[in-house]
mmCIF file of C-alpha atoms in Angstrom:
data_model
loop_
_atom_site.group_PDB
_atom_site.id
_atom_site.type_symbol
_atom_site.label_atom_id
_atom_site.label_comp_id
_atom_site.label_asym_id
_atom_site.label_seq_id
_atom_site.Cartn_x
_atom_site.Cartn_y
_atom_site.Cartn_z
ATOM 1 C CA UNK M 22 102.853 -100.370 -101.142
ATOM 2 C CA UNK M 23 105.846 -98.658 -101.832
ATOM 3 C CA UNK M 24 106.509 -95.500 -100.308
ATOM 4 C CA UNK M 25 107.502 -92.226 -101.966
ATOM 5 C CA UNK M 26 111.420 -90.835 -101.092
ATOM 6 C CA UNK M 27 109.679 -87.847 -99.936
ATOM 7 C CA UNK M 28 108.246 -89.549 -97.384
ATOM 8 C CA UNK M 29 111.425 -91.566 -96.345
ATOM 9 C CA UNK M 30 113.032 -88.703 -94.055
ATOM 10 C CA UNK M 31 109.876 -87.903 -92.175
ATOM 11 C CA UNK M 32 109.465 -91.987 -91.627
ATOM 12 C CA UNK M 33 112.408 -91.975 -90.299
ATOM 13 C CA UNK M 34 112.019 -88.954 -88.258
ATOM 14 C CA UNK M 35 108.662 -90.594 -87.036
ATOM 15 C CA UNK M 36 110.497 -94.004 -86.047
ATOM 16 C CA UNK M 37 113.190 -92.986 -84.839
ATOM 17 C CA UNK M 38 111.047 -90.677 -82.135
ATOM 18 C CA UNK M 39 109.003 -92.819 -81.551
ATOM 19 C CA UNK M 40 111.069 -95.671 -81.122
ATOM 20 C CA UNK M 41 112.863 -93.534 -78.434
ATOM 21 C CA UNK M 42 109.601 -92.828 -76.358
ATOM 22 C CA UNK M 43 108.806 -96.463 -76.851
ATOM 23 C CA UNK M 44 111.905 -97.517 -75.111
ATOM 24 C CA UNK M 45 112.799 -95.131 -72.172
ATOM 25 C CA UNK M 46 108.246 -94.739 -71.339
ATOM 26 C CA UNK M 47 107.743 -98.163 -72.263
ATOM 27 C CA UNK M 48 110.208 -100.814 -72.010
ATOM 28 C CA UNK M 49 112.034 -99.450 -68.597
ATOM 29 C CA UNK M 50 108.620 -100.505 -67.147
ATOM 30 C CA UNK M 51 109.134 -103.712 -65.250
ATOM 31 C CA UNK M 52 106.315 -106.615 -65.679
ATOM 32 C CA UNK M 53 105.601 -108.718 -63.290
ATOM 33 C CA UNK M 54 105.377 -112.216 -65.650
ATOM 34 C CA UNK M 55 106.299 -113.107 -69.572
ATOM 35 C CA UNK M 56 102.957 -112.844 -70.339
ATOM 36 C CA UNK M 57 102.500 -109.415 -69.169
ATOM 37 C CA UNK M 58 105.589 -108.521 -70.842
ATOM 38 C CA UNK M 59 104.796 -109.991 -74.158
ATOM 39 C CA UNK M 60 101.161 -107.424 -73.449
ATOM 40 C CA UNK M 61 103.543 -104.875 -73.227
ATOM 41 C CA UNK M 62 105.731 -105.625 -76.133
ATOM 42 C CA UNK M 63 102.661 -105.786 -78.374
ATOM 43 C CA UNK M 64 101.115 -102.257 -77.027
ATOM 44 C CA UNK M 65 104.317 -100.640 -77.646
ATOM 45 C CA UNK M 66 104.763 -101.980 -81.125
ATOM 46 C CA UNK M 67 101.026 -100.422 -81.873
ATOM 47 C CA UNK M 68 101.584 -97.394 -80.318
ATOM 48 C CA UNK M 69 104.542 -96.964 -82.512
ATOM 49 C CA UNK M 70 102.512 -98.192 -85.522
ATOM 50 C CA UNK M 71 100.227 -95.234 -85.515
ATOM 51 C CA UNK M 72 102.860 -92.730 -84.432
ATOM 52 C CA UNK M 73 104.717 -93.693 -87.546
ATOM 53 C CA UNK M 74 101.130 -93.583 -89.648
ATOM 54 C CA UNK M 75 100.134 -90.295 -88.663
ATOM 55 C CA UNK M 76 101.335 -88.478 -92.041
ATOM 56 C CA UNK M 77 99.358 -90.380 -93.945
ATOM 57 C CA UNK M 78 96.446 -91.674 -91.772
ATOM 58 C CA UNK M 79 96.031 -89.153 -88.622
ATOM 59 C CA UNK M 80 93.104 -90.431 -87.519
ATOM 60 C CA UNK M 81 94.109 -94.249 -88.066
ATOM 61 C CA UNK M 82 97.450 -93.058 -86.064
ATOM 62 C CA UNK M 83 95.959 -91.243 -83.350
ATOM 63 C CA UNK M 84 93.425 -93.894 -82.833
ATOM 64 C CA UNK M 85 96.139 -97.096 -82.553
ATOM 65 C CA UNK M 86 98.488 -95.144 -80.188
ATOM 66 C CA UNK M 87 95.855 -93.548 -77.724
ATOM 67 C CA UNK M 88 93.947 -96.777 -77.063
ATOM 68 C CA UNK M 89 97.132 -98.821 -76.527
ATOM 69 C CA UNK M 90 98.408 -96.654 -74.309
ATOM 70 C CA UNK M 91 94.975 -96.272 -72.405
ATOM 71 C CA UNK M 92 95.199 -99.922 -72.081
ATOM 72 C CA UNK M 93 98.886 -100.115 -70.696
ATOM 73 C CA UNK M 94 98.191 -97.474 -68.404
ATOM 74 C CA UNK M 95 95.754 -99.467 -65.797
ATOM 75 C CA UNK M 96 98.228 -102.364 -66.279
ATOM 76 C CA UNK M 97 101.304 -100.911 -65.411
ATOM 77 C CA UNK M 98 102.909 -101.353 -68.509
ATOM 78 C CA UNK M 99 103.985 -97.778 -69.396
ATOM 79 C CA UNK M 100 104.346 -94.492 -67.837
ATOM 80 C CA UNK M 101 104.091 -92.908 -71.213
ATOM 81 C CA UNK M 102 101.841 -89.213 -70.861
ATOM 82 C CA UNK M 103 100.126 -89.919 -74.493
ATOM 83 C CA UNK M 104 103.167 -88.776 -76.199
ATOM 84 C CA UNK M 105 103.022 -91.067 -79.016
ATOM 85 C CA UNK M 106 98.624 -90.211 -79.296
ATOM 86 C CA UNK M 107 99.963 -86.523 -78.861
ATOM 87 C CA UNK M 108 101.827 -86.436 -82.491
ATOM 88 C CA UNK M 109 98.991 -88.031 -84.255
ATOM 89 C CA UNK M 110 96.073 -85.434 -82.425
ATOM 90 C CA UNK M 111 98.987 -83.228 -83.728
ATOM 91 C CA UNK M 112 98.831 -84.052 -87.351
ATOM 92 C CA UNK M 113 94.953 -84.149 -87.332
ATOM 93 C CA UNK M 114 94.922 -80.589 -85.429
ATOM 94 C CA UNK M 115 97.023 -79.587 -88.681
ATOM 95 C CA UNK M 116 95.271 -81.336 -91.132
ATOM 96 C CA UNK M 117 91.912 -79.940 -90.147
ATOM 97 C CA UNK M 118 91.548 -78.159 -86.832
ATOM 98 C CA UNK M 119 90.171 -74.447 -86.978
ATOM 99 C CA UNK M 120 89.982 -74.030 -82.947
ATOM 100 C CA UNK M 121 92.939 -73.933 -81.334
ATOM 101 C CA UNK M 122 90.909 -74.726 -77.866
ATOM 102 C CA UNK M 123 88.155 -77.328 -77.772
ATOM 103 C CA UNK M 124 86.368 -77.523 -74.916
ATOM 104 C CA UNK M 125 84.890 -80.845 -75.676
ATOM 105 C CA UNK M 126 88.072 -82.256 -76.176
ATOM 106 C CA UNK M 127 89.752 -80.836 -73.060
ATOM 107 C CA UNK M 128 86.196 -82.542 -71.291
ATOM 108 C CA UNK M 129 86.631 -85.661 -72.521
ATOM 109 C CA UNK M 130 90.638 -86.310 -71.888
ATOM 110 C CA UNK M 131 89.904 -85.147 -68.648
ATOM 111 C CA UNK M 132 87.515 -87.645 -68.200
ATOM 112 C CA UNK M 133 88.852 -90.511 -69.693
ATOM 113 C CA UNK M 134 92.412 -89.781 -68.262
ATOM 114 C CA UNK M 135 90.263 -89.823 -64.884
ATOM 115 C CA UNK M 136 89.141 -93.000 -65.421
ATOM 116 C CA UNK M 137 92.298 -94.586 -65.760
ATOM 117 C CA UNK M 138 93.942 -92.547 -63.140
ATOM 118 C CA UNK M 139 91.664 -94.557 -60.460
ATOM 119 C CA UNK M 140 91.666 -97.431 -62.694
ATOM 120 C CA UNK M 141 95.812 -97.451 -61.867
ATOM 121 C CA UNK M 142 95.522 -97.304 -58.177
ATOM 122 C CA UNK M 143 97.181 -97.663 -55.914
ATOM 123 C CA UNK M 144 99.175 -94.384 -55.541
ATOM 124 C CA UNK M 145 95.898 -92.620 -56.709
ATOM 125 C CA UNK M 146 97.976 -88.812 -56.158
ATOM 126 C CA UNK M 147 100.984 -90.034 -58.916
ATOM 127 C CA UNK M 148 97.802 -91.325 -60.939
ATOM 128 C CA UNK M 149 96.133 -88.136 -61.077
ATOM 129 C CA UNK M 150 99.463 -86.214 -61.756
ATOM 130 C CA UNK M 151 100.301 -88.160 -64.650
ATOM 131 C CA UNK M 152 96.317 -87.678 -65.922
ATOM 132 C CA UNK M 153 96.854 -84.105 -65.836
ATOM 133 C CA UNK M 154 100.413 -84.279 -67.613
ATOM 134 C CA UNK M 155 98.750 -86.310 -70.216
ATOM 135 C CA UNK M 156 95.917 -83.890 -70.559
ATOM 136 C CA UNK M 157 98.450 -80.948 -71.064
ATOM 137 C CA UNK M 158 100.008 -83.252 -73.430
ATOM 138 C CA UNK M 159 97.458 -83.682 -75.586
ATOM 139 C CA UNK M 160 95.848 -80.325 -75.771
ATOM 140 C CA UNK M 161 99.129 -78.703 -76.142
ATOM 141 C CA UNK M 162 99.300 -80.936 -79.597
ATOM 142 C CA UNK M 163 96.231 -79.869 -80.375
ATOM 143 C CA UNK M 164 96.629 -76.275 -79.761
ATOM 144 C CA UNK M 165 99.518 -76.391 -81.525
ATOM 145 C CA UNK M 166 98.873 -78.298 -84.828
ATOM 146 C CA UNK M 167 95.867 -75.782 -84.623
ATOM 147 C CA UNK M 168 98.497 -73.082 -84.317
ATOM 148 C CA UNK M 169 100.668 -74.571 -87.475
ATOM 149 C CA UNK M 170 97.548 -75.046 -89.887
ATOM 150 C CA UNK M 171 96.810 -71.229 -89.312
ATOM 151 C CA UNK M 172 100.920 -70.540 -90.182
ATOM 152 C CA UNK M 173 100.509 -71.973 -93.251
ATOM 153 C CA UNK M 174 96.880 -70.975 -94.337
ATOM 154 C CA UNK M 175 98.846 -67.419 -93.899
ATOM 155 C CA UNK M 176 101.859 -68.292 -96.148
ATOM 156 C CA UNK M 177 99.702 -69.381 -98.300
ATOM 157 C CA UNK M 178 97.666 -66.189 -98.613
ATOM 158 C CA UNK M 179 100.473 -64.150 -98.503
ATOM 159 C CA UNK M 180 101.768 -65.527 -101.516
ATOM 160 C CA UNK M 181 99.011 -65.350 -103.177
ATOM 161 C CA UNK M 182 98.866 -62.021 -102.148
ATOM 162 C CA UNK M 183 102.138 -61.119 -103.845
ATOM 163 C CA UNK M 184 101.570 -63.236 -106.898
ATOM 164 C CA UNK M 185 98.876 -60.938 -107.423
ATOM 165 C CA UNK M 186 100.727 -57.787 -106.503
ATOM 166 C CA UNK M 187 103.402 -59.053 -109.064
ATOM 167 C CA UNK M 188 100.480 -59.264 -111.696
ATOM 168 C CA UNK M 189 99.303 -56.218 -111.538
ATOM 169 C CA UNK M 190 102.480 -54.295 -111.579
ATOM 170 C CA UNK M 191 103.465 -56.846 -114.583
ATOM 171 C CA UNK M 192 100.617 -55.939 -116.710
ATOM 172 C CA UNK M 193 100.938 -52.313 -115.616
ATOM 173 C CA UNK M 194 104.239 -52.151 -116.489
ATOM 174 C CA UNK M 195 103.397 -53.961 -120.282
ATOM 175 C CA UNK M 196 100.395 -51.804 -121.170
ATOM 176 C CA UNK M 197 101.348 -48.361 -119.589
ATOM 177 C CA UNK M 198 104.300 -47.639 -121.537
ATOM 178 C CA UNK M 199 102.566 -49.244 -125.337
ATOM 179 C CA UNK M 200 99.201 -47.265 -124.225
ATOM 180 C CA UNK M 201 100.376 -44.108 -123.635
ATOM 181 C CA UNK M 202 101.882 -43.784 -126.453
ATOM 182 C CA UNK M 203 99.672 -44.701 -128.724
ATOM 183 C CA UNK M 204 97.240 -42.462 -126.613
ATOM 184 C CA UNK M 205 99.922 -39.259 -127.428
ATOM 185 C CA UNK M 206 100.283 -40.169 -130.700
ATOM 186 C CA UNK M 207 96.483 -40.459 -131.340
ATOM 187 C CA UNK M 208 95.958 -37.212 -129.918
ATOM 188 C CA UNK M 209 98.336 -35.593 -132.055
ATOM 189 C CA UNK M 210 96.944 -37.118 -135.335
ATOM 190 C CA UNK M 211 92.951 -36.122 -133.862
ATOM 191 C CA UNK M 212 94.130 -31.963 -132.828
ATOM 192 C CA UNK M 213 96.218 -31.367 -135.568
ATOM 193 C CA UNK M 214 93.616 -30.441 -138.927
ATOM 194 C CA UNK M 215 96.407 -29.562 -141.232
ATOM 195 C CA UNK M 216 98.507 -33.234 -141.070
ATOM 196 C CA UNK M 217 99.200 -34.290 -144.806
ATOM 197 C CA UNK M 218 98.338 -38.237 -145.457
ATOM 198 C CA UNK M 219 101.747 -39.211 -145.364
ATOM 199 C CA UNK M 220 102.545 -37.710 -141.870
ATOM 200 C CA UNK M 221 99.196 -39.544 -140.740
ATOM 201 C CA UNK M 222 99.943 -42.714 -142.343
ATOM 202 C CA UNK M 223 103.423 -42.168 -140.034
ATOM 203 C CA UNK M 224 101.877 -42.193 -136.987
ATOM 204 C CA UNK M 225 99.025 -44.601 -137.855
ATOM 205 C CA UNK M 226 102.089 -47.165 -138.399
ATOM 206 C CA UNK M 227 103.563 -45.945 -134.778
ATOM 207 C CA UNK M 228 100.569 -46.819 -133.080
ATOM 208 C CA UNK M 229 100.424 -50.241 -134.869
ATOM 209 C CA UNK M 230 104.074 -50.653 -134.354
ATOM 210 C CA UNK M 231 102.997 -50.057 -130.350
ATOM 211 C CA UNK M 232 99.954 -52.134 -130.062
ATOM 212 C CA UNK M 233 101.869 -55.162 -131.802
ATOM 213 C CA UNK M 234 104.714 -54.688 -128.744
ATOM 214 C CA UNK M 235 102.241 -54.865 -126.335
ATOM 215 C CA UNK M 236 100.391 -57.978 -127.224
ATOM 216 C CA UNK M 237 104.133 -59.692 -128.264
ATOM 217 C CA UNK M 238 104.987 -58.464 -124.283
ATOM 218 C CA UNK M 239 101.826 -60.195 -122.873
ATOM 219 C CA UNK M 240 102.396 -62.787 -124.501
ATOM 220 C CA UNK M 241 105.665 -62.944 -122.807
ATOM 221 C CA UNK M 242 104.341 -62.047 -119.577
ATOM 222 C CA UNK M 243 102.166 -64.986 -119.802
ATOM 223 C CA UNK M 244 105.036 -67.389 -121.121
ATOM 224 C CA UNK M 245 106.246 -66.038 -117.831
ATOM 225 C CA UNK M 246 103.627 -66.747 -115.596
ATOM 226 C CA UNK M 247 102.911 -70.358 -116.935
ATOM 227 C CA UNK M 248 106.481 -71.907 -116.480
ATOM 228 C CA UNK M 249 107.889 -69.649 -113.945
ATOM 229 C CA UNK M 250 111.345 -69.444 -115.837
ATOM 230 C CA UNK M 251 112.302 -66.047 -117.127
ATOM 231 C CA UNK M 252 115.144 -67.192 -118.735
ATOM 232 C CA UNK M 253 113.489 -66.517 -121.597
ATOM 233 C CA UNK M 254 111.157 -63.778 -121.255
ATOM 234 C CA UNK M 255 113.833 -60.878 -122.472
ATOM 235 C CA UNK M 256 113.048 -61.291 -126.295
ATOM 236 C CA UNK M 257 116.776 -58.900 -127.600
ATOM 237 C CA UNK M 258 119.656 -57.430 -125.481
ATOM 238 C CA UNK M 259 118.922 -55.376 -122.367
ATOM 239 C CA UNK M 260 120.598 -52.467 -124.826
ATOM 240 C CA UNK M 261 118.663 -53.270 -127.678
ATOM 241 C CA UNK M 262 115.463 -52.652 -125.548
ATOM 242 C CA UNK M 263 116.558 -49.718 -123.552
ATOM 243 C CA UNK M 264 117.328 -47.746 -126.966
ATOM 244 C CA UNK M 265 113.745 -48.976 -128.655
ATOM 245 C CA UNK M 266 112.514 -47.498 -124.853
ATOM 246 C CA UNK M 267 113.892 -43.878 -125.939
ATOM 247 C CA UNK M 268 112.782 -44.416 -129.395
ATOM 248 C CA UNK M 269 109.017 -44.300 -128.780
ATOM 249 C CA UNK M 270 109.986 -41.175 -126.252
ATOM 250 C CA UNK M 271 111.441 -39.505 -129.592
ATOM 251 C CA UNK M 272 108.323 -40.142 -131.419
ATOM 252 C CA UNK M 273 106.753 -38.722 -128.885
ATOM 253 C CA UNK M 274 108.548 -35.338 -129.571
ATOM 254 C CA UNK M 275 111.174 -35.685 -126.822
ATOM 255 C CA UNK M 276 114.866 -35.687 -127.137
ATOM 256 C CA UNK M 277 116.217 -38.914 -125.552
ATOM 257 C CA UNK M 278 120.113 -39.343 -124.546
ATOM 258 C CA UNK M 279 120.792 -42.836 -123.997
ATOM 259 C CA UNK M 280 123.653 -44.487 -121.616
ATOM 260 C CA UNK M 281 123.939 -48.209 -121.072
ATOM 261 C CA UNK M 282 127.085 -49.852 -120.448
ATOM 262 C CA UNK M 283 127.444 -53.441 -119.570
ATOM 263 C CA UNK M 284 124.102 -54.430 -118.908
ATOM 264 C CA UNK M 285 124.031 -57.382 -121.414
ATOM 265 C CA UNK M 286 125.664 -60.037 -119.274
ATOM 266 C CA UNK M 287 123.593 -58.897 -115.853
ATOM 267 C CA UNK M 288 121.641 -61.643 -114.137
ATOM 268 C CA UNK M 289 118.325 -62.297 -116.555
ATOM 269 C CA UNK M 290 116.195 -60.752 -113.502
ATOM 270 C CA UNK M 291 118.075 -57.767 -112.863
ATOM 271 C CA UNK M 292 117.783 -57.083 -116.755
ATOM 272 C CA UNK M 293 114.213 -57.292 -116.469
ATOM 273 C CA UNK M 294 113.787 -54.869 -113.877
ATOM 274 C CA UNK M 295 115.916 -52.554 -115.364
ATOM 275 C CA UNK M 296 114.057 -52.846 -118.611
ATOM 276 C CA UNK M 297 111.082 -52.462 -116.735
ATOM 277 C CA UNK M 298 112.007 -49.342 -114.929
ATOM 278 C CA UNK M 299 113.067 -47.629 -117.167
ATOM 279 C CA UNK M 300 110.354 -48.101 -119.589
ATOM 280 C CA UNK M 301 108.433 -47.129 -116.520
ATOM 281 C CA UNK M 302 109.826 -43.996 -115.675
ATOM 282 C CA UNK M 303 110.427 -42.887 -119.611
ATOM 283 C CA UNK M 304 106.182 -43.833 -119.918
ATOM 284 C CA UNK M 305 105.754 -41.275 -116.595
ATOM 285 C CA UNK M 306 108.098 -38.551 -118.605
ATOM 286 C CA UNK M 307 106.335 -39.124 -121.889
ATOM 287 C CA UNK M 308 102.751 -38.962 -119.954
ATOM 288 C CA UNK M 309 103.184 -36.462 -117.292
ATOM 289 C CA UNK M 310 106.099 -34.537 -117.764
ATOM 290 C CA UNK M 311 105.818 -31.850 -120.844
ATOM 291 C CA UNK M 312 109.579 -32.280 -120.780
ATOM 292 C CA UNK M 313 111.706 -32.041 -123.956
ATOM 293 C CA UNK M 314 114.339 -33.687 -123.009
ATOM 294 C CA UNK M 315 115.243 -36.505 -121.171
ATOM 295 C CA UNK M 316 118.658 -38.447 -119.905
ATOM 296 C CA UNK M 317 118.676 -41.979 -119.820
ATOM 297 C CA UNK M 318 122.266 -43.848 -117.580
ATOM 298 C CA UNK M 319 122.545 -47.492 -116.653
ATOM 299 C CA UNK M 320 126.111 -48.843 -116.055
ATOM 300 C CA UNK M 321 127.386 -51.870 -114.064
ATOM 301 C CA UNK M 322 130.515 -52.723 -112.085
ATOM 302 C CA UNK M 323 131.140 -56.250 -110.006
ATOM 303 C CA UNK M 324 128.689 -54.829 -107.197
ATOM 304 C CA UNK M 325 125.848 -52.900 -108.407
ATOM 305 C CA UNK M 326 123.840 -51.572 -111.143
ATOM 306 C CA UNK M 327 123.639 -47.894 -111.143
ATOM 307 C CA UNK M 328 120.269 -46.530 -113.201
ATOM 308 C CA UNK M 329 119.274 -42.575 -113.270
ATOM 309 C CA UNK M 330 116.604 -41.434 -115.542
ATOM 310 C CA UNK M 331 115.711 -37.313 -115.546
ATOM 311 C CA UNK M 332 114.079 -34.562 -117.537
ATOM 312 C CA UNK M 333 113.655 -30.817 -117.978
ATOM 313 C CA UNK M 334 109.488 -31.169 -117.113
ATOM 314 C CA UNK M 335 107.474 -29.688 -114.497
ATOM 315 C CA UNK M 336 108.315 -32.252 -111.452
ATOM 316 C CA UNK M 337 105.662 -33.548 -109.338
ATOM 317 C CA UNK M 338 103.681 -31.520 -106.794
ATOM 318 C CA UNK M 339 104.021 -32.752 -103.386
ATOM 319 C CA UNK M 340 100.311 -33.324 -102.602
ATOM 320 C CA UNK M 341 100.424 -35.576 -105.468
ATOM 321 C CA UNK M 342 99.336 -39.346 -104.973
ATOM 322 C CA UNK M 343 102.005 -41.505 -105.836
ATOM 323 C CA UNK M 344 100.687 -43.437 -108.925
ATOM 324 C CA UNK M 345 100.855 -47.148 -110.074
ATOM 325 C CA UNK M 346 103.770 -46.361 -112.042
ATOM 326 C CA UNK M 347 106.471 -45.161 -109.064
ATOM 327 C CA UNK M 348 104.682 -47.608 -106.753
ATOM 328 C CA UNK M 349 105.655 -50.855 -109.241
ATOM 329 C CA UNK M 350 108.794 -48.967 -109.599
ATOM 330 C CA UNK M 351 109.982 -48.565 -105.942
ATOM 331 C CA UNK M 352 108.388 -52.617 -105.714
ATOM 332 C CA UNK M 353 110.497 -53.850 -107.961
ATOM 333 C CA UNK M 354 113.729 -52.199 -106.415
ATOM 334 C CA UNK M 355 112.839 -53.472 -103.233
ATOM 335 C CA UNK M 356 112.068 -56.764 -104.415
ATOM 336 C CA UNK M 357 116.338 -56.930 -105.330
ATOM 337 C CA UNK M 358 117.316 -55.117 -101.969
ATOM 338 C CA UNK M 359 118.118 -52.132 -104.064
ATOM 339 C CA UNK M 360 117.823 -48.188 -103.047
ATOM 340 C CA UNK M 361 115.809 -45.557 -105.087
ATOM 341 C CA UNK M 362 115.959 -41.791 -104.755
ATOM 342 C CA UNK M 363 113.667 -39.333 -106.755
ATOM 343 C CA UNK M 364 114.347 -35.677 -106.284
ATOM 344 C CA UNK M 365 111.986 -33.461 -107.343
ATOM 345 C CA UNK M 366 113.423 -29.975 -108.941
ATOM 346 C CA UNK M 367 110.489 -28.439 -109.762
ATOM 347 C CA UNK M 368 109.741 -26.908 -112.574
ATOM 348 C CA UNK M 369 113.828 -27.979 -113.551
ATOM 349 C CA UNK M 370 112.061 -31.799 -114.223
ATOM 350 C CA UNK M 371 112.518 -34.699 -111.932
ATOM 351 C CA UNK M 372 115.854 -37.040 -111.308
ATOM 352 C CA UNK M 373 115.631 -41.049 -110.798
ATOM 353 C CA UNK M 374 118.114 -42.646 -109.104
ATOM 354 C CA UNK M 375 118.370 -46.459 -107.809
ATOM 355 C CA UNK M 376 120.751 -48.778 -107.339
ATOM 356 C CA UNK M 377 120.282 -52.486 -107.467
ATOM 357 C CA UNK M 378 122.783 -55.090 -105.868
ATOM 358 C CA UNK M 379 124.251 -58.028 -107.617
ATOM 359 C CA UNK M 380 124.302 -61.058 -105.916
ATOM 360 C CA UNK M 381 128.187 -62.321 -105.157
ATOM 361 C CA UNK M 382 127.579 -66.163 -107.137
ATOM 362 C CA UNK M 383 126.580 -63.728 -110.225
ATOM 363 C CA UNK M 384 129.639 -61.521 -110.385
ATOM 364 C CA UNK M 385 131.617 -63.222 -112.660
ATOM 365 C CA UNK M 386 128.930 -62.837 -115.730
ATOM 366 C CA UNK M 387 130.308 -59.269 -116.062
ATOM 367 C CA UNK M 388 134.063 -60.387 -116.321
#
């Protein structure tokens, strides 16, 4: 069977450790005859054998080293505390231990350990020393590959955690901005009785204009999720999509000044998240805001992307709940070690201002 090269480094890691307990706990032990130190030669090389199968069989491992050991032990042919049964009861505690104390296996080390300590007498007291250094040895593996397991069950729910955090601001960020729209645009057309057909057939085409961005921006989302690569998941220039961002605000009956310099060449990821932002925040104006204007800026130097979006609405109360919409937006900021400020001016509108950092090995795409 030929092994993987993933597994070749933690082989090695395994045999070389191994081979080092094997020869300062096993072969510094003096034998009394050949025979006895052929016996020895032969434990050793099993104990090794299952601390260098423990990766793959733990419980084939474990059980090769601990019973050659216990064997050596009342013939004084090693003075090895279960080190080498430690790392397999290690790698079974990791593959599948939930406690990380087991009172039935603490009993029965004890009591087998026991046994061979008066099985190795004479010098019954440095007998029942080593025992209980074995025993510590052994439940300390335990407890630990116990203690490892629950590490990663953790990572792993954490990232799921955030995978689905990511999702739902994602699909926030998509359908907010096309929704709202066509939800402003659809009230206009339903409270306004004296709308000639063409004007209607105007805004009929916006909201199919919007509803066709949102399913084409799922459908990159999910291109996105599947492969993991956004390379690819920015369908024009950041510039291009920045000014179609202030184009549905127009529609919308609000005047839209737009500012981007140097944004084409950023990092694909900081693109996004400006793109998403500011959709974000231009959605919140649209939505919330009764503003009729509203200022756009995103520039770009060798260190950091500078982005401000504000308007001439109402502000934000302060006993208002932060909604999905700042939340995803201070996430995503965060997410690039970047720094947001919103300042509230009342009924003068509301001021956006972040600050995202480029990463040095990216620099030189804005030269």
């Amino acid at each position: 069977m030929s092994m993987s090269p993933l597994r070749l480094p933690h082989f090695g890691v395994d045999l070389a450790s191994g081979g080092l307990v094997v020869l300062v706990l096993w072969l510094t032990v003096p034998t009394a005859d050949n025979v006895l130190h052929f016996i020895q030669m032969g434990l050793a090389l099993v104990a090794l054998t299952g601390a260098v199968m423990r990766r793959r069989a733990p419980w084939v491992g474990f059980t090769l080293s601990v019973a050659s050991t216990a064997i050596a032990w009342p013939l004084g042919l090693t003075v090895d505390p279960f080190l080498l049964a430690g790392l397999g009861l290690y790698s079974i505690a990791r593959a599948k231990g939930n406690r990380a104390f087991s009172p039935f296996l603490l009993i029965f080390t004890l009591l087998v350990l026991g046994i061979l300590a008066i099985a190795a007498t004479p010098g019954l007291e440095t007998s029942v020393r080593s025992a209980l250094f074995s025993a510590i040895i052994l439940t300390g593996s335990w407890a630990y590959g116990v203690h490892v397991r629950r590490g990663e069950k953790l990572t792993i729910e954490i990232s799921a955690l955030r995978e689905r955090t990511r999702l739902a601001r994602d699909v926030h960020d998509v359908l907010s901005h096309s929704l709202g729209m066509i939800g402003v645009r659809a009230g206009i057309a339903a409270h306004i009785h004296t709308m000639d057909e063409q004007a209607l057939r105007e805004i009929l085409t916006e909201i199919e204009s919007a509803s066709r961005e949102a399913i084409a921006e799922l459908g990159f989302l999910l291109k996105e999720i599947r492969q993991d690569d956004p390379e690819d998941a920015l369908s024009a220039p950041l510039d291009l999509l920045l000014r179609e961002t202030a184009a549905s605000a127009e529609r919308a009956g609000i005047d839209v000044s737009m500012d981007a310099k140097d944004v084409n060449l950023l990092p694909v990821r900081v693109r996004m998240t400006v793109h998403r932002i500011v959709r974000e925040a231009v959605t919140n104006v649209i939505r919330h805001s009764d503003a009729t204007r509203c200022a756009v800026s995103v520039s770009a130097d060798d260190d950091v992307v500078m982005l401000a979006v504000s308007d001439n609405g109402r502000g934000i109360t302060l006993k208002a709940p932060e909604g999905h919409g700042l939340r995803g937006i201070r996430e995503r900021i965060a997410l690039l070690g970047g720094t947001i400020e919103i300042r509230n001016r009342g009924n003068e509108g509301l001021e956006l201002h972040a600050q995202l950092p480029l990463d040095p090995r990216t620099r030189e795409t804005l030269t």
